[in-house]
PDB file of C-alpha atoms in Angstrom:
ATOM      1  CA  MET A   1       0.000   0.000   0.000  1.00  0.00           C
ATOM      2  CA  LEU A   2       1.337   3.389  -0.971  1.00  0.00           C
ATOM      3  CA  ASN A   3       1.549   6.131   1.635  1.00  0.00           C
ATOM      4  CA  LYS A   4      -0.321   8.443  -0.709  1.00  0.00           C
ATOM      5  CA  VAL A   5      -3.476  10.352   0.149  1.00  0.00           C
ATOM      6  CA  ILE A   6      -6.139  12.075  -1.942  1.00  0.00           C
ATOM      7  CA  VAL A   7      -8.426  14.449  -0.046  1.00  0.00           C
ATOM      8  CA  VAL A   8     -11.625  15.739  -1.667  1.00  0.00           C
ATOM      9  CA  VAL A   9     -13.277  18.608   0.224  1.00  0.00           C
ATOM     10  CA  VAL A  10     -16.711  19.163  -1.311  1.00  0.00           C
ATOM     11  CA  ASP A  11     -17.469  22.684  -0.131  1.00  0.00           C
ATOM     12  CA  GLY A  12     -20.774  23.175   1.687  1.00  0.00           C
ATOM     13  CA  MET A  13     -21.945  19.528   1.656  1.00  0.00           C
ATOM     14  CA  ARG A  14     -23.952  18.644   4.749  1.00  0.00           C
ATOM     15  CA  TYR A  15     -23.956  15.139   6.182  1.00  0.00           C
ATOM     16  CA  ASP A  16     -27.567  14.109   5.688  1.00  0.00           C
ATOM     17  CA  LYS A  17     -27.721  15.197   2.040  1.00  0.00           C
ATOM     18  CA  ALA A  18     -24.402  13.504   1.217  1.00  0.00           C
ATOM     19  CA  PHE A  19     -25.658  10.361   2.947  1.00  0.00           C
ATOM     20  CA  ASP A  20     -28.728  10.313   0.691  1.00  0.00           C
ATOM     21  CA  ALA A  21     -27.212  11.406  -2.630  1.00  0.00           C
ATOM     22  CA  LEU A  22     -23.669  10.038  -3.011  1.00  0.00           C
ATOM     23  CA  GLY A  23     -24.840   6.752  -4.460  1.00  0.00           C
ATOM     24  CA  TYR A  24     -21.592   5.172  -5.654  1.00  0.00           C
ATOM     25  CA  VAL A  25     -19.694   6.207  -2.544  1.00  0.00           C
ATOM     26  CA  GLN A  26     -22.449   4.685  -0.408  1.00  0.00           C
ATOM     27  CA  HIS A  27     -22.203   1.545  -2.559  1.00  0.00           C
ATOM     28  CA  LEU A  28     -18.581   1.280  -1.458  1.00  0.00           C
ATOM     29  CA  VAL A  29     -19.710   1.587   2.169  1.00  0.00           C
ATOM     30  CA  GLU A  30     -22.414  -1.066   1.686  1.00  0.00           C
ATOM     31  CA  THR A  31     -19.955  -3.486   0.101  1.00  0.00           C
ATOM     32  CA  ASN A  32     -17.336  -3.004   2.845  1.00  0.00           C
ATOM     33  CA  GLN A  33     -14.917  -1.046   0.695  1.00  0.00           C
ATOM     34  CA  ALA A  34     -15.284   2.291   2.508  1.00  0.00           C
ATOM     35  CA  ALA A  35     -16.096   3.802   5.885  1.00  0.00           C
ATOM     36  CA  LEU A  36     -18.452   6.657   6.756  1.00  0.00           C
ATOM     37  CA  TYR A  37     -18.196   9.003   9.726  1.00  0.00           C
ATOM     38  CA  LYS A  38     -20.114  12.079  10.799  1.00  0.00           C
ATOM     39  CA  VAL A  39     -17.811  15.020  11.500  1.00  0.00           C
ATOM     40  CA  LYS A  40     -18.753  18.037  13.631  1.00  0.00           C
ATOM     41  CA  SER A  41     -17.150  21.094  12.045  1.00  0.00           C
ATOM     42  CA  GLU A  42     -15.332  23.705  14.057  1.00  0.00           C
ATOM     43  CA  LEU A  43     -16.756  27.196  14.540  1.00  0.00           C
ATOM     44  CA  PRO A  44     -17.304  29.507  12.847  1.00  0.00           C
ATOM     45  CA  SER A  45     -18.808  27.227  10.198  1.00  0.00           C
ATOM     46  CA  LEU A  46     -17.315  29.331   7.405  1.00  0.00           C
ATOM     47  CA  SER A  47     -15.069  28.371   4.513  1.00  0.00           C
ATOM     48  CA  ARG A  48     -11.717  30.090   5.014  1.00  0.00           C
ATOM     49  CA  PRO A  49     -11.513  29.330   8.750  1.00  0.00           C
ATOM     50  CA  LEU A  50     -12.373  25.692   8.093  1.00  0.00           C
ATOM     51  CA  TYR A  51      -9.879  25.284   5.265  1.00  0.00           C
ATOM     52  CA  GLU A  52      -7.322  26.231   7.892  1.00  0.00           C
ATOM     53  CA  VAL A  53      -8.803  23.760  10.381  1.00  0.00           C
ATOM     54  CA  LEU A  54      -8.732  20.890   7.884  1.00  0.00           C
ATOM     55  CA  LEU A  55      -5.179  21.576   6.746  1.00  0.00           C
ATOM     56  CA  THR A  56      -3.486  22.595  10.020  1.00  0.00           C
ATOM     57  CA  GLY A  57      -5.604  20.861  12.671  1.00  0.00           C
ATOM     58  CA  THR A  58      -5.835  24.070  14.713  1.00  0.00           C
ATOM     59  CA  PRO A  59      -8.959  25.991  15.843  1.00  0.00           C
ATOM     60  CA  ALA A  60      -9.742  29.583  14.870  1.00  0.00           C
ATOM     61  CA  SER A  61      -8.907  30.889  18.349  1.00  0.00           C
ATOM     62  CA  MET A  62      -5.382  29.515  17.915  1.00  0.00           C
ATOM     63  CA  ASN A  63      -4.682  30.162  14.234  1.00  0.00           C
ATOM     64  CA  GLY A  64      -6.386  33.551  13.925  1.00  0.00           C
ATOM     65  CA  ILE A  65      -8.245  32.742  10.683  1.00  0.00           C
ATOM     66  CA  THR A  66     -11.565  33.813  12.176  1.00  0.00           C
ATOM     67  CA  SER A  67     -13.595  34.921   9.147  1.00  0.00           C
ATOM     68  CA  ASN A  68     -13.722  34.754   5.368  1.00  0.00           C
ATOM     69  CA  GLN A  69     -12.335  38.295   5.378  1.00  0.00           C
ATOM     70  CA  THR A  70      -9.055  37.273   7.058  1.00  0.00           C
ATOM     71  CA  VAL A  71      -6.839  37.472   3.975  1.00  0.00           C
ATOM     72  CA  ARG A  72      -3.276  36.544   4.916  1.00  0.00           C
ATOM     73  CA  LEU A  73      -0.887  33.637   4.934  1.00  0.00           C
ATOM     74  CA  SER A  74      -1.405  31.092   7.668  1.00  0.00           C
ATOM     75  CA  ASN A  75       0.949  31.214  10.630  1.00  0.00           C
ATOM     76  CA  GLU A  76       0.515  27.497  11.256  1.00  0.00           C
ATOM     77  CA  LYS A  77       2.181  24.397   9.852  1.00  0.00           C
ATOM     78  CA  SER A  78      -0.159  22.798   7.311  1.00  0.00           C
ATOM     79  CA  ILE A  79      -0.153  19.344   5.741  1.00  0.00           C
ATOM     80  CA  PHE A  80       1.443  21.007   2.718  1.00  0.00           C
ATOM     81  CA  HIS A  81       4.337  22.215   4.894  1.00  0.00           C
ATOM     82  CA  LEU A  82       4.669  18.825   6.567  1.00  0.00           C
ATOM     83  CA  THR A  83       4.743  16.831   3.332  1.00  0.00           C
ATOM     84  CA  LYS A  84       7.353  19.161   1.888  1.00  0.00           C
ATOM     85  CA  GLU A  85       9.495  18.912   5.047  1.00  0.00           C
ATOM     86  CA  ASN A  86       9.330  15.112   4.860  1.00  0.00           C
ATOM     87  CA  GLY A  87      10.496  15.000   1.260  1.00  0.00           C
ATOM     88  CA  LEU A  88       7.053  14.192  -0.144  1.00  0.00           C
ATOM     89  CA  ARG A  89       5.377  15.789  -3.149  1.00  0.00           C
ATOM     90  CA  ASN A  90       2.072  17.631  -2.836  1.00  0.00           C
ATOM     91  CA  ALA A  91      -0.424  19.267  -5.176  1.00  0.00           C
ATOM     92  CA  SER A  92      -3.765  21.043  -5.001  1.00  0.00           C
ATOM     93  CA  ALA A  93      -6.660  21.908  -7.292  1.00  0.00           C
ATOM     94  CA  ALA A  94      -8.683  24.313  -5.210  1.00  0.00           C
ATOM     95  CA  TYR A  95     -10.386  27.658  -4.697  1.00  0.00           C
ATOM     96  CA  TYR A  96      -7.909  30.526  -4.563  1.00  0.00           C
ATOM     97  CA  TRP A  97      -8.362  31.055  -0.820  1.00  0.00           C
ATOM     98  CA  VAL A  98      -6.308  27.879  -0.298  1.00  0.00           C
ATOM     99  CA  SER A  99      -3.413  29.468  -2.202  1.00  0.00           C
ATOM    100  CA  GLU A 100      -3.820  32.648  -0.135  1.00  0.00           C
ATOM    101  CA  LEU A 101      -3.499  30.646   3.068  1.00  0.00           C
ATOM    102  CA  TYR A 102      -0.305  28.801   2.154  1.00  0.00           C
ATOM    103  CA  ASN A 103       1.500  30.227  -0.887  1.00  0.00           C
ATOM    104  CA  ARG A 104       0.858  33.960  -1.364  1.00  0.00           C
ATOM    105  CA  ALA A 105      -1.643  36.574  -0.232  1.00  0.00           C
ATOM    106  CA  PRO A 106      -3.352  38.353  -1.777  1.00  0.00           C
ATOM    107  CA  PHE A 107      -3.888  36.064  -4.756  1.00  0.00           C
ATOM    108  CA  ASN A 108      -2.557  37.379  -8.070  1.00  0.00           C
ATOM    109  CA  PHE A 109      -5.107  36.287 -10.667  1.00  0.00           C
ATOM    110  CA  ILE A 110      -2.597  36.432 -13.525  1.00  0.00           C
ATOM    111  CA  GLU A 111       0.424  34.831 -11.855  1.00  0.00           C
ATOM    112  CA  ASP A 112      -1.145  32.437  -9.352  1.00  0.00           C
ATOM    113  CA  ARG A 113      -3.683  30.506 -11.443  1.00  0.00           C
ATOM    114  CA  ILE A 114      -1.101  27.812 -12.302  1.00  0.00           C
ATOM    115  CA  GLN A 115       1.720  27.267  -9.832  1.00  0.00           C
ATOM    116  CA  GLU A 116       4.711  24.958 -10.008  1.00  0.00           C
ATOM    117  CA  ASP A 117       7.310  25.821  -7.397  1.00  0.00           C
ATOM    118  CA  MET A 118       8.891  23.109  -5.262  1.00  0.00           C
ATOM    119  CA  SER A 119      10.077  25.741  -2.771  1.00  0.00           C
ATOM    120  CA  LYS A 120       6.481  26.715  -1.871  1.00  0.00           C
ATOM    121  CA  PRO A 121       4.322  24.855   0.680  1.00  0.00           C
ATOM    122  CA  ILE A 122       1.887  23.958  -2.133  1.00  0.00           C
ATOM    123  CA  GLN A 123       4.340  22.725  -4.728  1.00  0.00           C
ATOM    124  CA  SER A 124       1.953  22.257  -7.668  1.00  0.00           C
ATOM    125  CA  GLY A 125      -1.366  24.034  -7.892  1.00  0.00           C
ATOM    126  CA  LEU A 126      -4.280  24.868 -10.157  1.00  0.00           C
ATOM    127  CA  PHE A 127      -6.516  27.495  -8.574  1.00  0.00           C
ATOM    128  CA  TYR A 128      -9.845  29.038  -9.579  1.00  0.00           C
ATOM    129  CA  TRP A 129     -11.702  32.128  -8.363  1.00  0.00           C
ATOM    130  CA  GLU A 130     -15.125  32.004  -9.985  1.00  0.00           C
ATOM    131  CA  ASP A 131     -17.396  30.328  -7.427  1.00  0.00           C
ATOM    132  CA  ASP A 132     -19.345  28.585 -10.194  1.00  0.00           C
ATOM    133  CA  TYR A 133     -16.232  27.105 -11.839  1.00  0.00           C
ATOM    134  CA  PRO A 134     -17.549  23.675 -12.905  1.00  0.00           C
ATOM    135  CA  ASP A 135     -16.872  20.824 -10.516  1.00  0.00           C
ATOM    136  CA  SER A 136     -16.214  18.599 -13.537  1.00  0.00           C
ATOM    137  CA  HIS A 137     -13.386  20.868 -14.690  1.00  0.00           C
ATOM    138  CA  LEU A 138     -11.928  21.136 -11.192  1.00  0.00           C
ATOM    139  CA  LEU A 139     -11.796  17.373 -10.717  1.00  0.00           C
ATOM    140  CA  MET A 140     -10.115  16.958 -14.089  1.00  0.00           C
ATOM    141  CA  ASP A 141      -7.648  19.708 -13.114  1.00  0.00           C
ATOM    142  CA  ALA A 142      -6.835  17.574 -10.084  1.00  0.00           C
ATOM    143  CA  GLU A 143      -6.490  14.401 -12.112  1.00  0.00           C
ATOM    144  CA  ALA A 144      -4.139  16.198 -14.508  1.00  0.00           C
ATOM    145  CA  LEU A 145      -1.982  17.240 -11.528  1.00  0.00           C
ATOM    146  CA  ARG A 146      -1.993  13.668 -10.234  1.00  0.00           C
ATOM    147  CA  ARG A 147      -0.879  12.218 -13.553  1.00  0.00           C
ATOM    148  CA  LYS A 148       1.764  14.870 -14.157  1.00  0.00           C
ATOM    149  CA  HIS A 149       3.325  15.189 -10.698  1.00  0.00           C
ATOM    150  CA  ASP A 150       2.442  11.908  -8.914  1.00  0.00           C
ATOM    151  CA  PRO A 151       1.961  13.705  -5.562  1.00  0.00           C
ATOM    152  CA  HIS A 152       1.929  11.875  -2.242  1.00  0.00           C
ATOM    153  CA  PHE A 153      -0.739  14.341  -1.036  1.00  0.00           C
ATOM    154  CA  LEU A 154      -3.377  15.682  -3.432  1.00  0.00           C
ATOM    155  CA  TYR A 155      -5.936  18.181  -2.098  1.00  0.00           C
ATOM    156  CA  ILE A 156      -9.057  18.704  -4.231  1.00  0.00           C
ATOM    157  CA  HIS A 157     -11.649  21.368  -3.478  1.00  0.00           C
ATOM    158  CA  PRO A 158     -14.772  21.832  -5.680  1.00  0.00           C
ATOM    159  CA  MET A 159     -17.225  24.643  -4.894  1.00  0.00           C
ATOM    160  CA  GLY A 160     -20.374  23.763  -6.861  1.00  0.00           C
ATOM    161  CA  VAL A 161     -22.376  22.248  -3.996  1.00  0.00           C
ATOM    162  CA  ASP A 162     -21.776  25.317  -1.829  1.00  0.00           C
ATOM    163  CA  VAL A 163     -22.915  27.644  -4.636  1.00  0.00           C
ATOM    164  CA  LYS A 164     -26.186  25.751  -5.150  1.00  0.00           C
ATOM    165  CA  GLY A 165     -26.775  25.613  -1.412  1.00  0.00           C
ATOM    166  CA  GLU A 166     -26.274  29.336  -0.938  1.00  0.00           C
ATOM    167  CA  ASN A 167     -28.460  30.159  -3.935  1.00  0.00           C
ATOM    168  CA  TYR A 168     -31.334  27.777  -3.215  1.00  0.00           C
ATOM    169  CA  GLY A 169     -30.969  26.351   0.325  1.00  0.00           C
ATOM    170  CA  SER A 170     -30.239  22.859   1.542  1.00  0.00           C
ATOM    171  CA  GLU A 171     -33.773  21.567   0.966  1.00  0.00           C
ATOM    172  CA  SER A 172     -33.824  22.524  -2.700  1.00  0.00           C
ATOM    173  CA  LYS A 173     -33.845  20.338  -5.796  1.00  0.00           C
ATOM    174  CA  GLU A 174     -30.823  22.269  -7.067  1.00  0.00           C
ATOM    175  CA  TYR A 175     -28.690  21.499  -3.990  1.00  0.00           C
ATOM    176  CA  ARG A 176     -29.500  17.778  -4.112  1.00  0.00           C
ATOM    177  CA  GLU A 177     -28.857  17.638  -7.853  1.00  0.00           C
ATOM    178  CA  GLN A 178     -25.410  19.158  -7.414  1.00  0.00           C
ATOM    179  CA  ILE A 179     -24.488  16.528  -4.838  1.00  0.00           C
ATOM    180  CA  LEU A 180     -25.787  13.856  -7.211  1.00  0.00           C
ATOM    181  CA  LYS A 181     -23.538  15.327  -9.929  1.00  0.00           C
ATOM    182  CA  MET A 182     -20.589  15.218  -7.544  1.00  0.00           C
ATOM    183  CA  GLY A 183     -21.381  11.567  -6.853  1.00  0.00           C
ATOM    184  CA  SER A 184     -21.338  10.837 -10.570  1.00  0.00           C
ATOM    185  CA  LEU A 185     -17.998  12.599 -11.023  1.00  0.00           C
ATOM    186  CA  LEU A 186     -16.460  10.728  -8.104  1.00  0.00           C
ATOM    187  CA  ALA A 187     -17.787   7.441  -9.507  1.00  0.00           C
ATOM    188  CA  GLN A 188     -15.630   8.023 -12.578  1.00  0.00           C
ATOM    189  CA  LEU A 189     -12.427   8.771 -10.659  1.00  0.00           C
ATOM    190  CA  LEU A 190     -12.606   6.662  -7.510  1.00  0.00           C
ATOM    191  CA  PRO A 191     -12.046   3.312  -9.284  1.00  0.00           C
ATOM    192  CA  ILE A 192      -8.910   4.761 -10.903  1.00  0.00           C
ATOM    193  CA  TRP A 193      -7.581   6.080  -7.608  1.00  0.00           C
ATOM    194  CA  MET A 194      -8.468   2.908  -5.721  1.00  0.00           C
ATOM    195  CA  LYS A 195      -6.724   0.730  -8.300  1.00  0.00           C
ATOM    196  CA  SER A 196      -3.645   2.943  -7.922  1.00  0.00           C
ATOM    197  CA  GLY A 197      -3.557   2.298  -4.169  1.00  0.00           C
ATOM    198  CA  TYR A 198      -4.404   5.691  -2.682  1.00  0.00           C
ATOM    199  CA  HIS A 199      -5.926   6.353   0.706  1.00  0.00           C
ATOM    200  CA  ILE A 200      -8.963   8.484  -0.227  1.00  0.00           C
ATOM    201  CA  LEU A 201     -10.849  10.850   2.075  1.00  0.00           C
ATOM    202  CA  ILE A 202     -14.020  12.690   1.027  1.00  0.00           C
ATOM    203  CA  THR A 203     -15.362  15.349   3.381  1.00  0.00           C
ATOM    204  CA  SER A 204     -16.575  18.947   3.556  1.00  0.00           C
ATOM    205  CA  ASP A 205     -15.642  22.128   5.349  1.00  0.00           C
ATOM    206  CA  HIS A 206     -19.155  22.973   6.571  1.00  0.00           C
ATOM    207  CA  GLY A 207     -22.789  22.162   5.893  1.00  0.00           C
ATOM    208  CA  MET A 208     -25.671  24.357   4.781  1.00  0.00           C
ATOM    209  CA  SER A 209     -28.885  25.663   6.299  1.00  0.00           C
ATOM    210  CA  GLU A 210     -32.303  25.483   4.665  1.00  0.00           C
ATOM    211  CA  TYR A 211     -32.042  29.268   4.282  1.00  0.00           C
ATOM    212  CA  GLY A 212     -28.922  29.010   2.112  1.00  0.00           C
ATOM    213  CA  ASN A 213     -26.323  30.173   4.608  1.00  0.00           C
ATOM    214  CA  HIS A 214     -23.830  28.897   7.144  1.00  0.00           C
ATOM    215  CA  GLY A 215     -21.617  30.225   9.893  1.00  0.00           C
ATOM    216  CA  GLY A 216     -23.753  29.293  12.871  1.00  0.00           C
ATOM    217  CA  ILE A 217     -24.073  26.365  15.247  1.00  0.00           C
ATOM    218  CA  THR A 218     -26.980  24.303  13.867  1.00  0.00           C
ATOM    219  CA  ASP A 219     -26.424  20.666  12.969  1.00  0.00           C
ATOM    220  CA  GLY A 220     -27.214  21.385   9.331  1.00  0.00           C
ATOM    221  CA  GLU A 221     -24.419  23.946   9.205  1.00  0.00           C
ATOM    222  CA  ARG A 222     -21.893  21.869  11.153  1.00  0.00           C
ATOM    223  CA  ASP A 223     -22.447  18.156  10.437  1.00  0.00           C
ATOM    224  CA  VAL A 224     -20.460  16.961   7.421  1.00  0.00           C
ATOM    225  CA  PRO A 225     -19.523  13.522   6.109  1.00  0.00           C
ATOM    226  CA  LEU A 226     -16.169  11.830   6.088  1.00  0.00           C
ATOM    227  CA  PHE A 227     -15.883   8.876   3.733  1.00  0.00           C
ATOM    228  CA  VAL A 228     -12.600   6.975   3.965  1.00  0.00           C
ATOM    229  CA  ILE A 229     -11.371   4.393   1.487  1.00  0.00           C
ATOM    230  CA  SER A 230      -8.283   2.804   3.019  1.00  0.00           C
ATOM    231  CA  PRO A 231      -7.118  -0.587   4.307  1.00  0.00           C
ATOM    232  CA  ARG A 232      -6.103   1.272   7.490  1.00  0.00           C
ATOM    233  CA  ILE A 233      -9.757   2.028   8.338  1.00  0.00           C
ATOM    234  CA  GLU A 234     -12.466  -0.472   9.326  1.00  0.00           C
ATOM    235  CA  THR A 235     -15.255  -0.289   6.753  1.00  0.00           C
ATOM    236  CA  GLY A 236     -18.940   0.453   7.386  1.00  0.00           C
ATOM    237  CA  ILE A 237     -20.842   3.248   9.097  1.00  0.00           C
ATOM    238  CA  HIS A 238     -19.255   4.407  12.363  1.00  0.00           C
ATOM    239  CA  GLY A 239     -21.495   5.802  15.079  1.00  0.00           C
ATOM    240  CA  GLU A 240     -19.075   8.124  16.848  1.00  0.00           C
ATOM    241  CA  THR A 241     -19.127  11.777  15.787  1.00  0.00           C
ATOM    242  CA  ILE A 242     -15.595  12.921  14.945  1.00  0.00           C
ATOM    243  CA  PRO A 243     -14.189  16.358  15.825  1.00  0.00           C
ATOM    244  CA  GLN A 244     -12.966  18.175  12.725  1.00  0.00           C
ATOM    245  CA  LEU A 245      -9.636  18.830  14.449  1.00  0.00           C
ATOM    246  CA  ALA A 246      -8.956  15.083  14.131  1.00  0.00           C
ATOM    247  CA  PHE A 247      -8.890  15.243  10.324  1.00  0.00           C
ATOM    248  CA  ALA A 248      -5.379  16.659   9.814  1.00  0.00           C
ATOM    249  CA  PRO A 249      -3.639  14.202  12.166  1.00  0.00           C
ATOM    250  CA  LEU A 250      -5.481  11.337  10.439  1.00  0.00           C
ATOM    251  CA  VAL A 251      -4.085  12.465   7.083  1.00  0.00           C
ATOM    252  CA  CYS A 252      -0.605  12.608   8.628  1.00  0.00           C
ATOM    253  CA  GLU A 253      -1.056   9.075   9.963  1.00  0.00           C
ATOM    254  CA  LEU A 254      -2.042   7.779   6.529  1.00  0.00           C
ATOM    255  CA  LEU A 255       0.965   9.562   5.001  1.00  0.00           C
ATOM    256  CA  SER A 256       3.237   8.045   7.678  1.00  0.00           C
ATOM    257  CA  ILE A 257       4.527  11.457   8.773  1.00  0.00           C
ATOM    258  CA  GLU A 258       4.533  13.061  12.197  1.00  0.00           C
ATOM    259  CA  PRO A 259       1.718  15.555  12.842  1.00  0.00           C
ATOM    260  CA  SER A 260       2.561  19.070  13.938  1.00  0.00           C
ATOM    261  CA  ASP A 261       2.884  19.665  17.665  1.00  0.00           C
ATOM    262  CA  LYS A 262      -0.328  21.728  17.610  1.00  0.00           C
ATOM    263  CA  MET A 263      -2.510  18.948  16.210  1.00  0.00           C
ATOM    264  CA  ILE A 264      -4.652  17.093  18.721  1.00  0.00           C
ATOM    265  CA  SER A 265      -3.952  13.562  19.854  1.00  0.00           C
ATOM    266  CA  TYR A 266      -7.080  11.591  19.032  1.00  0.00           C
ATOM    267  CA  LYS A 267      -7.739   7.875  18.906  1.00  0.00           C
ATOM    268  CA  PHE A 268      -9.571   7.647  15.603  1.00  0.00           C
ATOM    269  CA  PRO A 269     -12.264   4.947  15.812  1.00  0.00           C
ATOM    270  CA  GLY A 270     -11.696   2.169  13.340  1.00  0.00           C
ATOM    271  CA  LEU A 271      -8.063   3.067  12.622  1.00  0.00           C
ATOM    272  CA  LYS A 272      -5.897  -0.037  12.335  1.00  0.00           C
ATOM    273  CA  GLU A 273      -2.243  -0.214  13.221  1.00  0.00           C
ATOM    274  CA  ALA A 274       0.139   0.245  10.324  1.00  0.00           C
ATOM    275  CA  VAL A 275       1.710  -2.960   9.073  1.00  0.00           C
ATOM    276  CA  THR A 276       5.496  -2.786   9.056  1.00  0.00           C
ATOM    277  CA  LEU A 277       7.320  -5.044   6.624  1.00  0.00           C
TER     278      LEU A 277
END
């Protein structure tokens, strides 16, 4: 098994709607090829603060990324930093706020769209800034990065579900249809990634309210899924709700690198001991 990880963060995808609409991913759970957890997002349940949570394992009160308007480089050590320090390759196809957190802020729309710089925390990147940039294009951007650079850590961040949720609300036909589309796109790529031996994690930063917003404390805004496809994780649906701060150290564990000293120590339910040869 390779120590390579693909993370897909489907922006704005709440747990209950993902549970109902991600048909192929749920097929993998039903056939004991994947695991499903419910994750409780950190607060505030907003995008930029939670990108930082997912990638550094630190809360907003520690890292200072407290709102979507906090436009600066992170002061924390992210998974991108850690992979680079450990001699691993990383890449990201994501919304431009991810680049602003780890490579350069503010984002330069001419110079920062395509990035290839091994000295930067994110070594290879394709970034978009139109919120309605098609999820299909973004996932193919990511697959192009994977095939070109063979990264040990690939971070993928589509925005389409969040856009439909904010425009129409979580109970709308449009929101559900976008999650169904995401499921179809993942169904095309997951067999390729699985055959290539990746650990695959599919989650979200935050959920969505029926009113088309997020940032508060309701379950709809905070509860997000975590699907894991990995021989290191016991398959099936797990009952324990996971703190979002546990995500980054789990990724480090699957990459076989040490987490940062600010990441929490958490006994992840269903995690098996690594097999040493």
